[in-house]
PDB file of C-alpha atoms and ligand atoms in Angstrom:
ATOM      1  CA  MET D1453      -0.162   0.058   0.166  1.00  0.00           C
ATOM      2  CA  THR D1454       1.266   3.349  -0.648  1.00  0.00           C
ATOM      3  CA  ALA D1455      -0.916   5.055   1.284  1.00  0.00           C
ATOM      4  CA  GLU D1456       1.374   8.522   1.633  1.00  0.00           C
ATOM      5  CA  ASN D1457       1.027   9.444  -2.156  1.00  0.00           C
ATOM      6  CA  VAL D1458      -2.404   8.890  -1.419  1.00  0.00           C
ATOM      7  CA  THR D1459      -4.575  12.312  -1.573  1.00  0.00           C
ATOM      8  CA  ASP D1460      -8.011  14.068  -1.812  1.00  0.00           C
ATOM      9  CA  SER D1461     -10.455  12.101   0.000  1.00  0.00           C
ATOM     10  CA  GLY D1462      -8.376   8.832  -1.405  1.00  0.00           C
ATOM     11  CA  ARG D1463      -9.413   9.841  -4.563  1.00  0.00           C
ATOM     12  CA  GLN D1464      -5.910  10.785  -6.107  1.00  0.00           C
ATOM     13  CA  ARG D1465      -2.314   9.922  -5.982  1.00  0.00           C
ATOM     14  CA  THR D1466       0.822  11.894  -6.222  1.00  0.00           C
ATOM     15  CA  LEU D1467       3.472  10.767  -8.846  1.00  0.00           C
ATOM     16  CA  ALA D1468       7.140  10.726  -8.738  1.00  0.00           C
ATOM     17  CA  ASP D1469       7.286  13.588 -10.425  1.00  0.00           C
ATOM     18  CA  GLY D1470       4.779  15.410  -8.093  1.00  0.00           C
ATOM     19  CA  ASN D1471       2.159  15.635 -10.676  1.00  0.00           C
ATOM     20  CA  GLN D1472      -1.666  14.299  -9.414  1.00  0.00           C
ATOM     21  CA  ILE D1473      -3.478  11.479 -11.223  1.00  0.00           C
ATOM     22  CA  PRO D1474      -7.063  10.382 -10.201  1.00  0.00           C
ATOM     23  CA  LEU D1475      -7.310   7.312  -9.112  1.00  0.00           C
ATOM     24  CA  LEU D1476     -10.234   5.549 -10.643  1.00  0.00           C
ATOM     25  CA  GLY D1477      -9.833   6.374 -14.596  1.00  0.00           C
ATOM     26  CA  LEU D1478     -11.859   4.681 -17.378  1.00  0.00           C
ATOM     27  CA  GLY D1479     -10.601   2.737 -19.814  1.00  0.00           C
ATOM     28  CA  VAL D1480     -11.544   2.638 -23.462  1.00  0.00           C
ATOM     29  CA  TRP D1481      -9.441  -0.657 -24.542  1.00  0.00           C
ATOM     30  CA  GLN D1482     -12.131  -2.211 -27.616  1.00  0.00           C
ATOM     31  CA  VAL D1483     -14.307   0.994 -27.586  1.00  0.00           C
ATOM     32  CA  SER D1484     -15.478   1.817 -31.371  1.00  0.00           C
ATOM     33  CA  ASP D1485     -14.418   4.901 -32.346  1.00  0.00           C
ATOM     34  CA  GLY D1486     -17.669   6.982 -33.007  1.00  0.00           C
ATOM     35  CA  ARG D1487     -20.567   7.023 -31.747  1.00  0.00           C
ATOM     36  CA  ALA D1488     -19.771   4.639 -28.412  1.00  0.00           C
ATOM     37  CA  CYS D1489     -16.637   5.815 -27.370  1.00  0.00           C
ATOM     38  CA  GLU D1490     -17.960   9.397 -27.461  1.00  0.00           C
ATOM     39  CA  ASP D1491     -20.819   8.076 -25.103  1.00  0.00           C
ATOM     40  CA  ALA D1492     -18.713   6.085 -22.256  1.00  0.00           C
ATOM     41  CA  VAL D1493     -16.476   9.343 -22.008  1.00  0.00           C
ATOM     42  CA  ARG D1494     -19.193  11.836 -22.155  1.00  0.00           C
ATOM     43  CA  TRP D1495     -21.361   9.188 -19.361  1.00  0.00           C
ATOM     44  CA  ALA D1496     -17.551   8.757 -17.699  1.00  0.00           C
ATOM     45  CA  LEU D1497     -16.539  12.845 -17.298  1.00  0.00           C
ATOM     46  CA  GLU D1498     -20.954  13.080 -15.859  1.00  0.00           C
ATOM     47  CA  SER D1499     -20.351  10.087 -13.142  1.00  0.00           C
ATOM     48  CA  GLY D1500     -17.896  12.183 -12.270  1.00  0.00           C
ATOM     49  CA  TYR D1501     -14.645  10.666 -13.668  1.00  0.00           C
ATOM     50  CA  ARG D1502     -11.997  12.887 -14.745  1.00  0.00           C
ATOM     51  CA  HIS D1503      -8.876  10.204 -15.891  1.00  0.00           C
ATOM     52  CA  ILE D1504      -9.750   8.898 -19.372  1.00  0.00           C
ATOM     53  CA  ASP D1505      -7.245   5.826 -20.593  1.00  0.00           C
ATOM     54  CA  THR D1506      -6.628   5.908 -24.478  1.00  0.00           C
ATOM     55  CA  ALA D1507      -3.982   4.234 -26.740  1.00  0.00           C
ATOM     56  CA  GLN D1508      -2.413   5.206 -30.428  1.00  0.00           C
ATOM     57  CA  ALA D1509      -3.314   1.378 -30.896  1.00  0.00           C
ATOM     58  CA  TYR D1510      -7.082   1.718 -29.875  1.00  0.00           C
ATOM     59  CA  GLY D1511      -7.931   3.637 -32.651  1.00  0.00           C
ATOM     60  CA  ASN D1512     -10.503   6.173 -30.872  1.00  0.00           C
ATOM     61  CA  GLU D1513      -8.829   9.130 -29.462  1.00  0.00           C
ATOM     62  CA  ALA D1514     -10.477  11.569 -31.566  1.00  0.00           C
ATOM     63  CA  SER D1515     -13.795  10.413 -30.234  1.00  0.00           C
ATOM     64  CA  VAL D1516     -11.808  10.914 -26.874  1.00  0.00           C
ATOM     65  CA  GLY D1517     -11.259  14.485 -27.843  1.00  0.00           C
ATOM     66  CA  ARG D1518     -14.593  14.986 -28.989  1.00  0.00           C
ATOM     67  CA  ALA D1519     -15.789  14.159 -25.981  1.00  0.00           C
ATOM     68  CA  LEU D1520     -13.791  15.757 -23.600  1.00  0.00           C
ATOM     69  CA  ARG D1521     -14.079  19.024 -25.840  1.00  0.00           C
ATOM     70  CA  ASP D1522     -18.316  18.516 -25.712  1.00  0.00           C
ATOM     71  CA  SER D1523     -17.998  18.324 -21.747  1.00  0.00           C
ATOM     72  CA  GLY D1524     -16.779  21.783 -21.320  1.00  0.00           C
ATOM     73  CA  LEU D1525     -15.235  20.071 -18.373  1.00  0.00           C
ATOM     74  CA  PRO D1526     -11.567  23.007 -18.308  1.00  0.00           C
ATOM     75  CA  ARG D1527      -8.704  21.163 -19.706  1.00  0.00           C
ATOM     76  CA  GLU D1528      -6.992  21.103 -16.226  1.00  0.00           C
ATOM     77  CA  ASP D1529      -9.482  19.544 -14.830  1.00  0.00           C
ATOM     78  CA  VAL D1530      -9.633  16.020 -16.606  1.00  0.00           C
ATOM     79  CA  PHE D1531      -6.483  13.723 -16.436  1.00  0.00           C
ATOM     80  CA  VAL D1532      -5.732  12.237 -20.290  1.00  0.00           C
ATOM     81  CA  THR D1533      -3.404   9.365 -21.129  1.00  0.00           C
ATOM     82  CA  THR D1534      -2.546   7.756 -24.268  1.00  0.00           C
ATOM     83  CA  LYS D1535       0.248   5.229 -25.314  1.00  0.00           C
ATOM     84  CA  PHE D1536       2.865   5.397 -27.659  1.00  0.00           C
ATOM     85  CA  TYR D1537       2.297   2.496 -30.221  1.00  0.00           C
ATOM     86  CA  PRO D1538       6.127   0.714 -30.282  1.00  0.00           C
ATOM     87  CA  GLY D1539       5.256  -0.604 -33.446  1.00  0.00           C
ATOM     88  CA  HIS D1540       6.329   2.432 -34.830  1.00  0.00           C
ATOM     89  CA  ARG D1541       9.606   4.118 -34.247  1.00  0.00           C
ATOM     90  CA  ASP D1542       9.696   7.934 -33.222  1.00  0.00           C
ATOM     91  CA  PRO D1543       7.685   8.576 -29.863  1.00  0.00           C
ATOM     92  CA  VAL D1544       7.807  12.271 -30.226  1.00  0.00           C
ATOM     93  CA  ALA D1545       6.590  12.636 -34.401  1.00  0.00           C
ATOM     94  CA  GLU D1546       3.713   9.862 -32.892  1.00  0.00           C
ATOM     95  CA  VAL D1547       2.556  11.776 -29.321  1.00  0.00           C
ATOM     96  CA  GLN D1548       2.336  15.120 -32.305  1.00  0.00           C
ATOM     97  CA  ARG D1549      -0.300  13.159 -34.660  1.00  0.00           C
ATOM     98  CA  SER D1550      -1.949  11.922 -31.055  1.00  0.00           C
ATOM     99  CA  LEU D1551      -2.120  16.099 -29.986  1.00  0.00           C
ATOM    100  CA  GLU D1552      -3.748  16.079 -33.622  1.00  0.00           C
ATOM    101  CA  ARG D1553      -6.660  13.692 -33.465  1.00  0.00           C
ATOM    102  CA  LEU D1554      -7.308  14.275 -29.790  1.00  0.00           C
ATOM    103  CA  GLY D1555      -7.520  18.528 -30.402  1.00  0.00           C
ATOM    104  CA  LEU D1556      -5.111  19.021 -27.050  1.00  0.00           C
ATOM    105  CA  ASP D1557      -2.022  20.776 -26.506  1.00  0.00           C
ATOM    106  CA  PHE D1558      -0.307  17.904 -24.342  1.00  0.00           C
ATOM    107  CA  VAL D1559      -1.551  14.612 -22.776  1.00  0.00           C
ATOM    108  CA  ASP D1560      -1.040  14.132 -18.966  1.00  0.00           C
ATOM    109  CA  LEU D1561       0.714  10.882 -19.530  1.00  0.00           C
ATOM    110  CA  TYR D1562       2.233   9.587 -22.301  1.00  0.00           C
ATOM    111  CA  ILE D1563       3.500   5.640 -21.875  1.00  0.00           C
ATOM    112  CA  ILE D1564       5.204   2.753 -24.134  1.00  0.00           C
ATOM    113  CA  HIS D1565       2.114   0.718 -24.924  1.00  0.00           C
ATOM    114  CA  TRP D1566       4.370  -2.872 -24.378  1.00  0.00           C
ATOM    115  CA  PRO D1567       7.805  -3.308 -24.546  1.00  0.00           C
ATOM    116  CA  GLN D1568       8.103  -4.676 -28.664  1.00  0.00           C
ATOM    117  CA  GLY D1569      12.022  -4.760 -29.513  1.00  0.00           C
ATOM    118  CA  GLY D1570      13.382  -4.396 -26.376  1.00  0.00           C
ATOM    119  CA  PRO D1571      12.148  -2.497 -23.126  1.00  0.00           C
ATOM    120  CA  THR D1572      15.195   0.625 -23.165  1.00  0.00           C
ATOM    121  CA  TRP D1573      15.374   1.952 -27.353  1.00  0.00           C
ATOM    122  CA  ALA D1574      12.446   4.167 -27.206  1.00  0.00           C
ATOM    123  CA  TRP D1575      12.741   5.885 -23.600  1.00  0.00           C
ATOM    124  CA  GLU D1576      14.705   8.919 -25.146  1.00  0.00           C
ATOM    125  CA  GLY D1577      12.089   9.449 -27.330  1.00  0.00           C
ATOM    126  CA  MET D1578       9.348   9.913 -24.352  1.00  0.00           C
ATOM    127  CA  GLN D1579      11.562  11.504 -22.319  1.00  0.00           C
ATOM    128  CA  ARG D1580      11.807  13.957 -25.729  1.00  0.00           C
ATOM    129  CA  ALA D1581       7.970  13.822 -25.966  1.00  0.00           C
ATOM    130  CA  ARG D1582       8.162  15.016 -22.202  1.00  0.00           C
ATOM    131  CA  GLN D1583      10.770  17.914 -22.737  1.00  0.00           C
ATOM    132  CA  LEU D1584       8.934  19.433 -25.921  1.00  0.00           C
ATOM    133  CA  GLY D1585       6.016  19.105 -23.208  1.00  0.00           C
ATOM    134  CA  HIS D1586       3.447  17.650 -25.309  1.00  0.00           C
ATOM    135  CA  ALA D1587       3.199  14.928 -22.433  1.00  0.00           C
ATOM    136  CA  ARG D1588       3.380  16.265 -18.097  1.00  0.00           C
ATOM    137  CA  SER D1589       4.555  12.791 -17.384  1.00  0.00           C
ATOM    138  CA  ILE D1590       6.136   9.643 -19.057  1.00  0.00           C
ATOM    139  CA  GLY D1591       6.068   6.215 -18.526  1.00  0.00           C
ATOM    140  CA  VAL D1592       5.343   2.558 -19.271  1.00  0.00           C
ATOM    141  CA  SER D1593       2.933  -0.524 -20.165  1.00  0.00           C
ATOM    142  CA  ASN D1594       3.283  -4.592 -19.404  1.00  0.00           C
ATOM    143  CA  PHE D1595       6.379  -4.112 -18.723  1.00  0.00           C
ATOM    144  CA  GLY D1596       7.351  -6.562 -15.901  1.00  0.00           C
ATOM    145  CA  ALA D1597      10.305  -5.948 -12.780  1.00  0.00           C
ATOM    146  CA  ALA D1598      13.467  -6.579 -15.149  1.00  0.00           C
ATOM    147  CA  GLU D1599      12.125  -4.283 -17.442  1.00  0.00           C
ATOM    148  CA  ILE D1600      10.833  -1.772 -15.337  1.00  0.00           C
ATOM    149  CA  GLU D1601      14.456  -1.595 -14.305  1.00  0.00           C
ATOM    150  CA  ALA D1602      15.778  -1.467 -17.425  1.00  0.00           C
ATOM    151  CA  VAL D1603      14.255   1.408 -18.191  1.00  0.00           C
ATOM    152  CA  PHE D1604      15.824   3.201 -14.672  1.00  0.00           C
ATOM    153  CA  GLU D1605      19.261   2.586 -15.951  1.00  0.00           C
ATOM    154  CA  VAL D1606      19.199   4.410 -18.740  1.00  0.00           C
ATOM    155  CA  ALA D1607      16.931   6.624 -18.097  1.00  0.00           C
ATOM    156  CA  ASP D1608      17.268  10.988 -17.456  1.00  0.00           C
ATOM    157  CA  VAL D1609      13.547  10.980 -16.547  1.00  0.00           C
ATOM    158  CA  PRO D1610      12.386   7.996 -14.825  1.00  0.00           C
ATOM    159  CA  PRO D1611       8.952   6.511 -15.570  1.00  0.00           C
ATOM    160  CA  VAL D1612       6.339   7.447 -13.199  1.00  0.00           C
ATOM    161  CA  VAL D1613       3.770   4.411 -14.727  1.00  0.00           C
ATOM    162  CA  ASP D1614       3.261   0.917 -15.407  1.00  0.00           C
ATOM    163  CA  GLN D1615       0.108   0.118 -16.492  1.00  0.00           C
ATOM    164  CA  VAL D1616      -0.517  -3.557 -15.996  1.00  0.00           C
ATOM    165  CA  GLN D1617      -3.268  -6.592 -16.500  1.00  0.00           C
ATOM    166  CA  PHE D1618      -3.875  -6.792 -12.908  1.00  0.00           C
ATOM    167  CA  SER D1619      -6.806  -7.997 -10.259  1.00  0.00           C
ATOM    168  CA  PRO D1620      -6.739 -10.262  -7.625  1.00  0.00           C
ATOM    169  CA  PHE D1621      -6.628 -13.217 -10.212  1.00  0.00           C
ATOM    170  CA  GLU D1622      -3.889 -11.721 -11.619  1.00  0.00           C
ATOM    171  CA  HIS D1623      -2.054  -9.843  -8.365  1.00  0.00           C
ATOM    172  CA  ARG D1624       1.352  -9.560  -9.666  1.00  0.00           C
ATOM    173  CA  ARG D1625       3.239  -9.710  -6.212  1.00  0.00           C
ATOM    174  CA  GLY D1626       6.378  -9.376  -8.326  1.00  0.00           C
ATOM    175  CA  VAL D1627       5.896  -6.145  -9.940  1.00  0.00           C
ATOM    176  CA  GLN D1628       4.150  -4.367  -7.733  1.00  0.00           C
ATOM    177  CA  GLU D1629       6.992  -4.680  -5.382  1.00  0.00           C
ATOM    178  CA  ALA D1630       9.464  -3.517  -8.415  1.00  0.00           C
ATOM    179  CA  CYS D1631       6.932  -0.316  -8.522  1.00  0.00           C
ATOM    180  CA  GLU D1632       7.134   0.323  -5.201  1.00  0.00           C
ATOM    181  CA  ARG D1633      10.552  -0.159  -4.909  1.00  0.00           C
ATOM    182  CA  ARG D1634      11.499   2.451  -7.556  1.00  0.00           C
ATOM    183  CA  GLY D1635       7.925   5.186  -6.804  1.00  0.00           C
ATOM    184  CA  VAL D1636       6.599   3.997 -10.094  1.00  0.00           C
ATOM    185  CA  ALA D1637       2.549   4.120  -9.581  1.00  0.00           C
ATOM    186  CA  LEU D1638       0.351   0.848 -10.392  1.00  0.00           C
ATOM    187  CA  GLU D1639      -2.063   0.999 -12.728  1.00  0.00           C
ATOM    188  CA  ALA D1640      -4.793  -1.874 -13.119  1.00  0.00           C
ATOM    189  CA  TYR D1641      -5.873  -2.337 -16.977  1.00  0.00           C
ATOM    190  CA  SER D1642      -8.493  -5.129 -17.392  1.00  0.00           C
ATOM    191  CA  PRO D1643      -8.999  -4.863 -13.382  1.00  0.00           C
ATOM    192  CA  LEU D1644     -12.587  -6.853 -13.851  1.00  0.00           C
ATOM    193  CA  GLY D1645     -10.833  -9.380 -16.153  1.00  0.00           C
ATOM    194  CA  THR D1646     -12.144  -8.422 -19.036  1.00  0.00           C
ATOM    195  CA  GLY D1647     -15.746  -9.483 -17.395  1.00  0.00           C
ATOM    196  CA  ARG D1648     -14.536 -12.989 -16.927  1.00  0.00           C
ATOM    197  CA  HIS D1649     -14.234 -12.296 -13.003  1.00  0.00           C
ATOM    198  CA  LEU D1650     -17.413 -11.060 -12.211  1.00  0.00           C
ATOM    199  CA  GLY D1651     -18.648 -14.236 -12.081  1.00  0.00           C
ATOM    200  CA  ASP D1652     -16.615 -15.132  -9.309  1.00  0.00           C
ATOM    201  CA  ARG D1653     -18.125 -16.835  -6.022  1.00  0.00           C
ATOM    202  CA  GLU D1654     -15.564 -15.672  -3.240  1.00  0.00           C
ATOM    203  CA  VAL D1655     -16.303 -12.150  -5.469  1.00  0.00           C
ATOM    204  CA  GLY D1656     -19.391 -12.533  -5.588  1.00  0.00           C
ATOM    205  CA  ARG D1657     -19.400 -13.377  -1.574  1.00  0.00           C
ATOM    206  CA  ILE D1658     -17.885 -10.299  -0.272  1.00  0.00           C
ATOM    207  CA  ALA D1659     -19.858  -8.221  -2.503  1.00  0.00           C
ATOM    208  CA  GLU D1660     -23.694  -9.662  -1.051  1.00  0.00           C
ATOM    209  CA  ARG D1661     -22.574  -8.928   1.924  1.00  0.00           C
ATOM    210  CA  LEU D1662     -20.904  -5.583   1.696  1.00  0.00           C
ATOM    211  CA  GLY D1663     -24.707  -4.956  -0.454  1.00  0.00           C
ATOM    212  CA  ARG D1664     -22.260  -3.978  -3.843  1.00  0.00           C
ATOM    213  CA  THR D1665     -21.456  -5.353  -7.064  1.00  0.00           C
ATOM    214  CA  PRO D1666     -18.990  -7.447  -8.310  1.00  0.00           C
ATOM    215  CA  ALA D1667     -17.601  -4.840 -10.112  1.00  0.00           C
ATOM    216  CA  GLN D1668     -17.972  -2.503  -7.371  1.00  0.00           C
ATOM    217  CA  VAL D1669     -15.571  -4.996  -5.025  1.00  0.00           C
ATOM    218  CA  LEU D1670     -12.865  -5.846  -7.436  1.00  0.00           C
ATOM    219  CA  ILE D1671     -11.964  -1.824  -8.458  1.00  0.00           C
ATOM    220  CA  ARG D1672     -12.116  -0.841  -4.892  1.00  0.00           C
ATOM    221  CA  TRP D1673      -9.524  -3.734  -3.833  1.00  0.00           C
ATOM    222  CA  SER D1674      -7.343  -1.768  -6.529  1.00  0.00           C
ATOM    223  CA  ILE D1675      -8.384   1.289  -4.858  1.00  0.00           C
ATOM    224  CA  GLN D1676      -7.166  -0.413  -1.499  1.00  0.00           C
ATOM    225  CA  HIS D1677      -3.623  -1.852  -2.809  1.00  0.00           C
ATOM    226  CA  GLY D1678      -2.882   2.304  -4.006  1.00  0.00           C
ATOM    227  CA  LEU D1679      -3.308   1.458  -7.554  1.00  0.00           C
ATOM    228  CA  VAL D1680      -4.705   3.421 -10.350  1.00  0.00           C
ATOM    229  CA  VAL D1681      -7.315   1.410 -11.600  1.00  0.00           C
ATOM    230  CA  LEU D1682      -8.926   1.567 -14.787  1.00  0.00           C
ATOM    231  CA  PRO D1683     -12.635  -0.032 -15.349  1.00  0.00           C
ATOM    232  CA  LYS D1684     -13.985  -0.412 -19.030  1.00  0.00           C
ATOM    233  CA  SER D1685     -17.511  -0.231 -19.833  1.00  0.00           C
ATOM    234  CA  THR D1686     -19.606   1.089 -22.878  1.00  0.00           C
ATOM    235  CA  HIS D1687     -22.956   0.904 -20.600  1.00  0.00           C
ATOM    236  CA  ARG D1688     -23.967   3.771 -18.962  1.00  0.00           C
ATOM    237  CA  GLU D1689     -25.465   2.377 -15.986  1.00  0.00           C
ATOM    238  CA  ARG D1690     -21.928   0.496 -15.541  1.00  0.00           C
ATOM    239  CA  ILE D1691     -20.181   3.285 -16.592  1.00  0.00           C
ATOM    240  CA  ALA D1692     -22.192   5.193 -12.908  1.00  0.00           C
ATOM    241  CA  GLN D1693     -21.691   2.325 -11.181  1.00  0.00           C
ATOM    242  CA  ASN D1694     -18.299   1.254 -11.220  1.00  0.00           C
ATOM    243  CA  ALA D1695     -17.176   5.339  -9.814  1.00  0.00           C
ATOM    244  CA  GLN D1696     -19.090   4.434  -6.729  1.00  0.00           C
ATOM    245  CA  VAL D1697     -15.892   3.122  -4.729  1.00  0.00           C
ATOM    246  CA  PHE D1698     -14.598   5.888  -2.541  1.00  0.00           C
ATOM    247  CA  ASP D1699     -17.740   5.343   0.010  1.00  0.00           C
ATOM    248  CA  PHE D1700     -17.142   1.777   1.224  1.00  0.00           C
ATOM    249  CA  GLU D1701     -14.352  -0.203   2.292  1.00  0.00           C
ATOM    250  CA  LEU D1702     -12.960  -3.433   2.598  1.00  0.00           C
ATOM    251  CA  SER D1703     -11.993  -5.140   5.875  1.00  0.00           C
ATOM    252  CA  ASP D1704      -8.661  -6.567   6.103  1.00  0.00           C
ATOM    253  CA  ASP D1705     -10.240 -10.054   6.147  1.00  0.00           C
ATOM    254  CA  GLU D1706     -11.657  -9.366   2.768  1.00  0.00           C
ATOM    255  CA  MET D1707      -8.429  -8.185   0.863  1.00  0.00           C
ATOM    256  CA  THR D1708      -6.584 -11.070   2.344  1.00  0.00           C
ATOM    257  CA  ALA D1709      -9.551 -13.081   1.019  1.00  0.00           C
ATOM    258  CA  LEU D1710      -9.150 -11.877  -2.695  1.00  0.00           C
ATOM    259  CA  ASP D1711      -5.230 -11.330  -2.279  1.00  0.00           C
ATOM    260  CA  ALA D1712      -5.887 -15.150  -2.305  1.00  0.00           C
ATOM    261  CA  LEU D1713      -6.992 -15.624  -5.611  1.00  0.00           C
ATOM    262  CA  ASP D1714      -4.144 -14.733  -7.354  1.00  0.00           C
ATOM    263  CA  ARG D1715      -3.416 -17.161 -10.271  1.00  0.00           C
ATOM    264  CA  THR D1716      -0.250 -15.939 -11.348  1.00  0.00           C
ATOM    265  CA  GLY D1717       2.154 -17.313  -7.783  1.00  0.00           C
ATOM    266  CA  GLY D1718       2.822 -13.924  -7.878  1.00  0.00           C
ATOM    267  CA  THR D1719       4.829 -12.906 -11.014  1.00  0.00           C
ATOM    268  CA  ALA D1720       7.167 -10.482 -11.852  1.00  0.00           C
ATOM    269  CA  ARG D1721       6.054 -10.625 -15.112  1.00  0.00           C
ATOM    270  CA  ALA D1722       3.439  -8.190 -16.778  1.00  0.00           C
ATOM    271  CA  LEU D1723       1.912 -10.941 -18.620  1.00  0.00           C
ATOM    272  CA  GLU D1724       2.205 -14.915 -18.868  1.00  0.00           C
ATOM    273  CA  ARG D1725       2.154 -14.692 -22.414  1.00  0.00           C
ATOM    274  CA  PRO D1726       3.363 -11.433 -24.307  1.00  0.00           C
ATOM    275  CA  TRP D1727       1.103 -11.152 -27.733  1.00  0.00           C
ATOM    276  CA  TRP D1728       3.946  -9.378 -29.679  1.00  0.00           C
TER     277      TRP D1728
HETATM  278  P1  LIG W2218     -19.227  -3.493 -21.811  1.00  0.00           P
HETATM  279  O1  LIG W2218     -18.435  -2.815 -21.823  1.00  0.00           O
HETATM  280  O2  LIG W2218     -20.197  -3.830 -22.284  1.00  0.00           O
HETATM  281  O3  LIG W2218     -20.498  -2.768 -19.911  1.00  0.00           O
HETATM  282  P2  LIG W2218     -11.754  -4.593 -17.890  1.00  0.00           P
HETATM  283  O4  LIG W2218     -12.525  -3.556 -17.249  1.00  0.00           O
HETATM  284  O5  LIG W2218     -11.583  -5.627 -16.829  1.00  0.00           O
HETATM  285  O6  LIG W2218     -11.250  -4.649 -18.747  1.00  0.00           O
HETATM  286  O7  LIG W2218     -13.885  -5.331 -18.206  1.00  0.00           O
HETATM  287  C1  LIG W2218     -14.465  -5.019 -19.145  1.00  0.00           C
HETATM  288  C2  LIG W2218     -15.699  -5.869 -19.405  1.00  0.00           C
HETATM  289  O8  LIG W2218     -16.818  -5.736 -18.242  1.00  0.00           O
HETATM  290  C3  LIG W2218     -16.580  -5.156 -20.337  1.00  0.00           C
HETATM  291  O9  LIG W2218     -17.283  -6.344 -21.336  1.00  0.00           O
HETATM  292  C4  LIG W2218     -17.582  -4.658 -19.710  1.00  0.00           C
HETATM  293  O10 LIG W2218     -19.205  -5.008 -20.471  1.00  0.00           O
HETATM  294  C5  LIG W2218     -18.061  -5.026 -18.421  1.00  0.00           C
HETATM  295  N1  LIG W2218     -18.445  -4.454 -17.584  1.00  0.00           N
HETATM  296  C6  LIG W2218     -17.769  -2.900 -16.804  1.00  0.00           C
HETATM  297  N2  LIG W2218     -18.298  -2.582 -15.539  1.00  0.00           N
HETATM  298  C7  LIG W2218     -19.310  -3.960 -15.565  1.00  0.00           C
HETATM  299  C8  LIG W2218     -20.632  -4.071 -14.719  1.00  0.00           C
HETATM  300  N3  LIG W2218     -20.651  -3.083 -13.506  1.00  0.00           N
HETATM  301  N4  LIG W2218     -21.385  -5.111 -14.654  1.00  0.00           N
HETATM  302  C9  LIG W2218     -20.727  -5.982 -15.521  1.00  0.00           C
HETATM  303  N5  LIG W2218     -19.980  -5.813 -16.195  1.00  0.00           N
HETATM  304  C10 LIG W2218     -19.510  -5.120 -16.690  1.00  0.00           C
END
């Protein structure tokens, strides 16, 4: 737990570079560009989310940008992340294209989507993107403990975030510990196991006892671990439900029971099988 970094009634955390990040964000992976994505982002902003997580590879940055503009919210009120697609060569040129699609002057966070071609080659370009003001913070995604260490060895400006697949069932303690050692904030993607974990019996038992939904229990578990958590939904009522996670608490026993669901053996790897 990194409670000392958590501020604003437990809703934000301070990154190692001093910037603030809301713990809850809407993930828009696998949300189609156009109406579906615009609606999801609009409903999220209406439900109080102030953090949207997109990527060059998702193909929906333009929709995210439109929904942000339509919301009328001040730019500084919403934390926007995009990710460098590492099939391309130049993080600076690619973030400039992202900013055009998003219609923004900068993103709050720019991260390498996965360590294709090795963990370090793109880091200089990421630092340059930050230096040019295109990104306030920079980080990585799908990097395991050894890959994080490799970046730290070459970095002038170290990564402040590692976004990995993380849930009670993918409780990668080795990655979590590496992040804590280096002051890197861990961001949990697929916190609901892309929906697969919602039917688990133990999760259901805890949800029933608390009068909450399985999704809320899984999201709350990440928050109580001090993690940033990025549930995805395209349904208005679910988007709203997933944000109602700051008005209840899991007991120590419930956290321990959820921790015990890990199927990764507490791995230091970001994924069991890389797809690239
Ligand atoms: P949908 O987008 O149709 O609402 P993850 O965040 O782990 O990637 O999980 C996303 C999946 O879980 C999506 O299929 C999403 O469906 C579903 N989902 C998200 N929130 C809820 C919820 N509160 N209740 C039930 N299913 C949900």
